[in-house]
XYZ file of C-alpha atoms in Angstrom:
339
model
C 107.242 95.586 100.242
C 108.753 92.417 98.807
C 109.384 92.219 95.093
C 107.218 89.634 93.317
C 108.886 86.256 92.927
C 110.491 85.719 89.537
C 108.774 83.061 87.468
C 110.547 79.709 87.431
C 110.669 76.961 84.850
C 108.353 74.802 86.958
C 105.798 77.651 86.947
C 105.872 77.754 83.154
C 105.506 73.968 82.963
C 102.487 74.006 85.255
C 100.811 76.848 83.337
C 101.310 74.987 80.054
C 100.259 71.650 81.530
C 103.506 69.853 80.696
C 106.497 68.431 82.561
C 109.551 70.483 83.448
C 111.769 68.675 80.931
C 109.251 69.247 78.128
C 109.023 72.928 79.037
C 112.816 73.221 79.017
C 113.030 71.537 75.588
C 110.293 73.783 74.208
C 112.013 76.948 75.408
C 115.462 75.872 74.208
C 114.266 74.608 70.838
C 115.530 71.107 71.527
C 113.913 67.744 72.143
C 110.919 66.134 70.454
C 108.218 68.675 71.207
C 105.163 69.202 68.998
C 104.519 72.654 67.604
C 101.313 72.929 69.644
C 103.119 72.080 72.868
C 105.962 74.450 72.058
C 103.481 77.235 71.408
C 101.672 76.518 74.692
C 104.947 76.686 76.618
C 106.059 79.900 74.919
C 102.668 81.468 75.632
C 102.864 80.447 79.287
C 106.384 81.867 79.544
C 105.249 85.167 78.048
C 102.267 85.400 80.385
C 104.442 84.753 83.437
C 107.283 86.992 82.307
C 109.696 84.069 82.278
C 112.912 84.629 80.338
C 115.486 82.038 79.346
C 119.073 82.707 80.405
C 120.727 82.556 76.990
C 124.233 82.584 78.450
C 123.366 79.545 80.516
C 121.874 77.787 77.488
C 125.032 78.522 75.514
C 127.371 77.271 78.236
C 125.236 74.346 79.247
C 124.061 73.408 75.746
C 121.789 70.417 76.040
C 121.366 70.902 79.789
C 119.192 68.308 81.485
C 118.470 70.319 84.623
C 120.359 68.039 87.018
C 123.512 68.381 89.095
C 125.361 65.454 90.637
C 126.870 64.985 94.092
C 129.935 62.817 94.642
C 130.402 61.880 98.298
C 132.739 59.595 100.282
C 131.388 56.186 101.278
C 131.143 57.358 104.899
C 128.052 59.388 103.968
C 125.728 56.569 105.030
C 126.640 57.057 108.710
C 127.564 60.731 108.760
C 125.319 63.495 110.071
C 127.713 65.952 108.450
C 127.167 64.685 104.907
C 123.438 64.331 105.489
C 123.229 68.041 106.305
C 125.639 68.914 103.470
C 123.504 67.027 100.941
C 120.318 68.617 102.259
C 121.873 72.052 101.693
C 122.664 71.185 98.084
C 119.178 69.794 97.434
C 117.517 72.830 99.006
C 119.529 75.256 96.901
C 119.057 73.266 93.701
C 115.294 73.035 94.248
C 115.099 76.817 94.472
C 116.550 76.914 90.942
C 114.296 74.138 89.586
C 117.280 71.821 89.345
C 117.234 68.146 90.271
C 120.010 66.386 92.204
C 121.468 62.931 91.693
C 124.129 60.956 93.574
C 127.142 59.872 91.519
C 129.398 57.105 92.809
C 133.067 57.982 92.197
C 134.099 54.320 92.227
C 131.560 53.544 89.510
C 132.784 56.419 87.368
C 136.134 54.807 86.550
C 135.717 52.779 83.399
C 132.039 53.648 83.104
C 130.626 53.035 79.640
C 127.981 55.779 79.627
C 128.210 59.516 80.214
C 127.316 61.067 83.544
C 123.744 62.382 83.402
C 124.381 65.720 85.061
C 125.145 69.272 83.958
C 127.745 69.668 86.687
C 129.164 67.915 89.741
C 129.825 68.762 93.368
C 132.551 66.631 94.936
C 132.473 66.636 98.718
C 135.870 66.173 100.396
C 137.839 64.617 97.506
C 139.698 61.662 99.016
C 143.295 60.837 98.149
C 143.655 57.641 96.141
C 140.021 57.455 95.051
C 140.232 55.567 91.724
C 137.138 57.269 90.328
C 138.181 60.898 90.776
C 140.705 61.124 87.892
C 138.052 60.166 85.345
C 135.589 62.642 86.848
C 138.161 65.428 86.662
C 138.876 64.514 83.031
C 135.192 64.250 82.063
C 134.846 67.857 80.947
C 131.817 68.340 83.205
C 131.886 71.547 85.293
C 133.006 70.587 88.795
C 132.913 72.323 92.163
C 134.817 70.709 95.011
C 134.243 71.167 98.689
C 137.864 71.636 99.817
C 140.835 71.542 97.461
C 141.943 68.396 95.656
C 144.553 66.148 97.312
C 147.999 66.368 95.740
C 147.688 62.971 94.038
C 144.545 63.897 92.065
C 145.302 65.674 88.800
C 143.065 68.342 87.370
C 141.706 71.738 88.328
C 138.073 72.108 89.433
C 136.002 74.946 88.012
C 135.228 76.159 91.508
C 136.229 75.449 95.100
C 134.459 76.115 98.381
C 137.060 75.702 101.089
C 137.570 76.454 104.781
C 140.673 77.200 106.833
C 140.730 74.087 108.999
C 144.300 74.836 110.011
C 143.192 78.128 111.574
C 140.223 76.373 113.199
C 142.563 73.806 114.758
C 144.707 76.593 116.192
C 141.592 78.171 117.728
C 140.568 74.763 119.085
C 143.975 74.443 120.761
C 143.445 77.858 122.335
C 140.292 76.453 123.956
C 142.211 73.365 125.089
C 144.758 75.623 126.825
C 142.145 76.216 129.545
C 142.651 72.605 130.672
C 146.459 73.074 131.005
C 146.894 69.880 129.011
C 150.421 68.678 128.221
C 149.757 65.563 126.144
C 147.151 66.193 123.428
C 146.665 63.540 120.750
C 144.947 63.888 117.365
C 142.783 61.080 115.982
C 142.685 61.610 112.207
C 143.455 60.261 108.715
C 146.630 62.342 108.182
C 146.775 62.779 104.395
C 143.392 61.538 103.196
C 141.866 64.904 102.295
C 142.686 68.594 102.285
C 140.570 68.813 105.467
C 142.651 66.268 107.360
C 145.921 67.613 105.965
C 145.072 71.072 107.276
C 144.092 69.682 110.682
C 147.441 67.928 111.021
C 149.301 71.069 109.941
C 147.460 73.220 112.487
C 147.935 70.623 115.219
C 151.687 70.392 114.614
C 151.995 74.188 114.540
C 150.015 74.527 117.749
C 152.043 71.865 119.543
C 155.322 73.439 118.418
C 154.231 76.848 119.684
C 153.437 75.312 123.098
C 156.523 73.102 123.313
C 154.386 69.950 123.247
C 155.124 66.656 121.510
C 152.533 65.914 118.809
C 150.925 62.475 118.864
C 148.873 61.477 115.825
C 146.696 58.381 116.019
C 146.073 57.502 112.358
C 142.648 56.258 111.356
C 140.937 55.781 108.008
C 138.895 58.733 106.743
C 135.952 56.358 106.320
C 136.607 54.352 109.495
C 133.559 52.556 110.935
C 132.715 53.000 114.610
C 134.494 49.856 115.783
C 137.714 51.130 114.167
C 137.383 54.399 116.110
C 137.045 52.430 119.352
C 140.044 50.242 118.521
C 142.190 53.238 117.567
C 141.271 55.009 120.828
C 142.170 51.974 122.929
C 145.463 51.578 121.050
C 146.282 55.266 121.547
C 145.760 55.068 125.299
C 147.794 51.863 125.545
C 150.783 53.340 123.723
C 150.413 56.859 125.175
C 148.942 56.468 128.684
C 149.743 60.108 129.557
C 147.293 61.394 126.924
C 145.173 64.087 128.571
C 143.326 65.402 125.487
C 141.929 63.480 122.522
C 141.157 65.677 119.519
C 138.657 63.657 117.477
C 138.808 64.087 113.704
C 136.129 61.922 112.017
C 132.482 62.897 112.245
C 130.793 61.365 115.339
C 134.105 59.838 116.518
C 133.912 61.881 119.734
C 130.839 59.869 120.736
C 132.743 56.601 120.396
C 135.803 58.015 122.162
C 133.717 59.113 125.156
C 132.186 55.631 125.341
C 135.626 53.967 125.301
C 136.923 56.295 128.019
C 133.962 55.406 130.208
C 134.682 51.685 129.862
C 138.329 52.315 130.751
C 137.428 54.261 133.866
C 138.601 57.627 132.513
C 136.436 60.643 133.356
C 135.994 63.256 130.645
C 136.368 66.697 132.188
C 138.504 65.433 135.060
C 141.527 63.359 134.021
C 141.034 63.660 130.263
C 139.493 66.085 127.780
C 137.675 65.350 124.526
C 137.106 67.831 121.698
C 135.878 67.318 118.141
C 136.941 68.654 114.744
C 133.395 68.112 113.445
C 130.363 69.214 115.425
C 127.531 66.712 115.830
C 123.933 67.193 117.008
C 124.527 65.020 120.085
C 127.700 66.722 121.354
C 125.926 69.578 123.193
C 123.992 66.970 125.193
C 126.872 64.810 126.423
C 128.164 65.246 129.975
C 130.262 67.299 129.748
C 129.216 68.840 126.444
C 131.986 68.659 123.840
C 133.835 71.653 122.410
C 133.818 71.349 118.604
C 134.515 72.982 115.278
C 131.220 73.869 113.617
C 131.734 73.231 109.892
C 128.198 74.475 109.090
C 127.567 71.587 106.665
C 124.133 72.642 105.426
C 125.339 76.145 104.590
C 128.438 74.673 102.990
C 126.214 72.551 100.746
C 124.231 75.634 99.773
C 127.457 77.500 98.970
C 128.698 74.637 96.745
C 125.390 74.434 94.878
C 125.147 78.186 94.367
C 128.699 78.336 93.031
C 128.087 75.466 90.599
C 124.836 77.006 89.377
C 126.541 80.385 88.934
C 129.268 78.665 86.899
C 126.715 76.885 84.736
C 124.795 80.106 84.175
C 127.931 82.081 83.327
C 127.731 84.474 86.280
C 131.211 83.595 87.579
C 134.406 82.538 85.856
C 135.955 79.089 86.007
C 138.642 78.923 88.673
C 136.584 80.717 91.322
C 137.914 79.956 94.789
C 135.741 80.888 97.800
C 136.620 80.648 101.496
C 133.721 79.430 103.620
C 133.806 80.567 107.275
C 133.715 78.030 110.108
C 133.733 78.531 113.873
C 134.811 76.887 117.116
C 131.991 76.263 119.593
C 133.349 76.267 123.159
C 131.484 73.952 125.537
C 131.968 72.382 128.947
C 134.738 69.944 127.969
C 137.218 72.841 127.762
C 135.691 75.143 130.353
C 137.283 73.537 133.405
C 140.865 72.665 134.335
C 141.752 69.011 134.769
C 141.321 68.008 138.401
C 143.304 64.782 138.324
C 146.778 64.513 136.791
C 148.143 61.260 135.455
């Protein structure tokens, strides 16, 4: 039999006929709450068996019941960050916590405090002018991936993945094609993610006696920039027989460019992706990818931040999040035409 669900703050608020913020203030002894309302909330809490986490109240003194998400600008056209955000929201909702989006660029020089108990920073980007002030804000912070070298500060928690190891496994899949001229489309030093991909790619090429070719592209490159970078790569390196696509959804644009240029994916050139995308299994051929499990990664970031806020884990917690390579048709057949 399942254990009965533990009462939540929202349950107490509903029983007392008040809002969640009022219930939180009544239980913590803060806010402008009448004695009658406070009594009603305390009675409801007692009836439901709800108990306040005193350690959390101590650590989060004055908590407002909201966590913030800081995301790169590319989020507006990224299926990855959509799923990542949904994971955070889902986890936060289970803890009766609201979620707000915080713009890192707006945080530099901001005149008012951030209205959040803690922050989750997704893929901290090198050179972002807003990140230093966020790291110095004193707000508990969890980052997805480690900070770039040029950003000072130490987050309270990190959820990270071994993208270098994933790249090496991706190259193992590419070996099936007997490729000799793989190229990597990526922003080389923009994030810890891209830095690890480049490191793994260089290691893999060295182990195979291949010359690495890196086609640099902005971490937040729009689709037309992906197309232009692909065309430039093939002009300067016509022998390219594998394109390893870094940015989310870039593989879709690369496949489209190859079609216009008369190149046939799965015959004279191979395409793989460092970020899986819902459409990649349905392309012809389907595209081998690294599954970063974005929704689960969002859940992991939210759970770690909430555990930090509630005092269940210590600041400085560093957690590896597992990712996998999904082999599909693009690496399941040897190239039939050699250039």
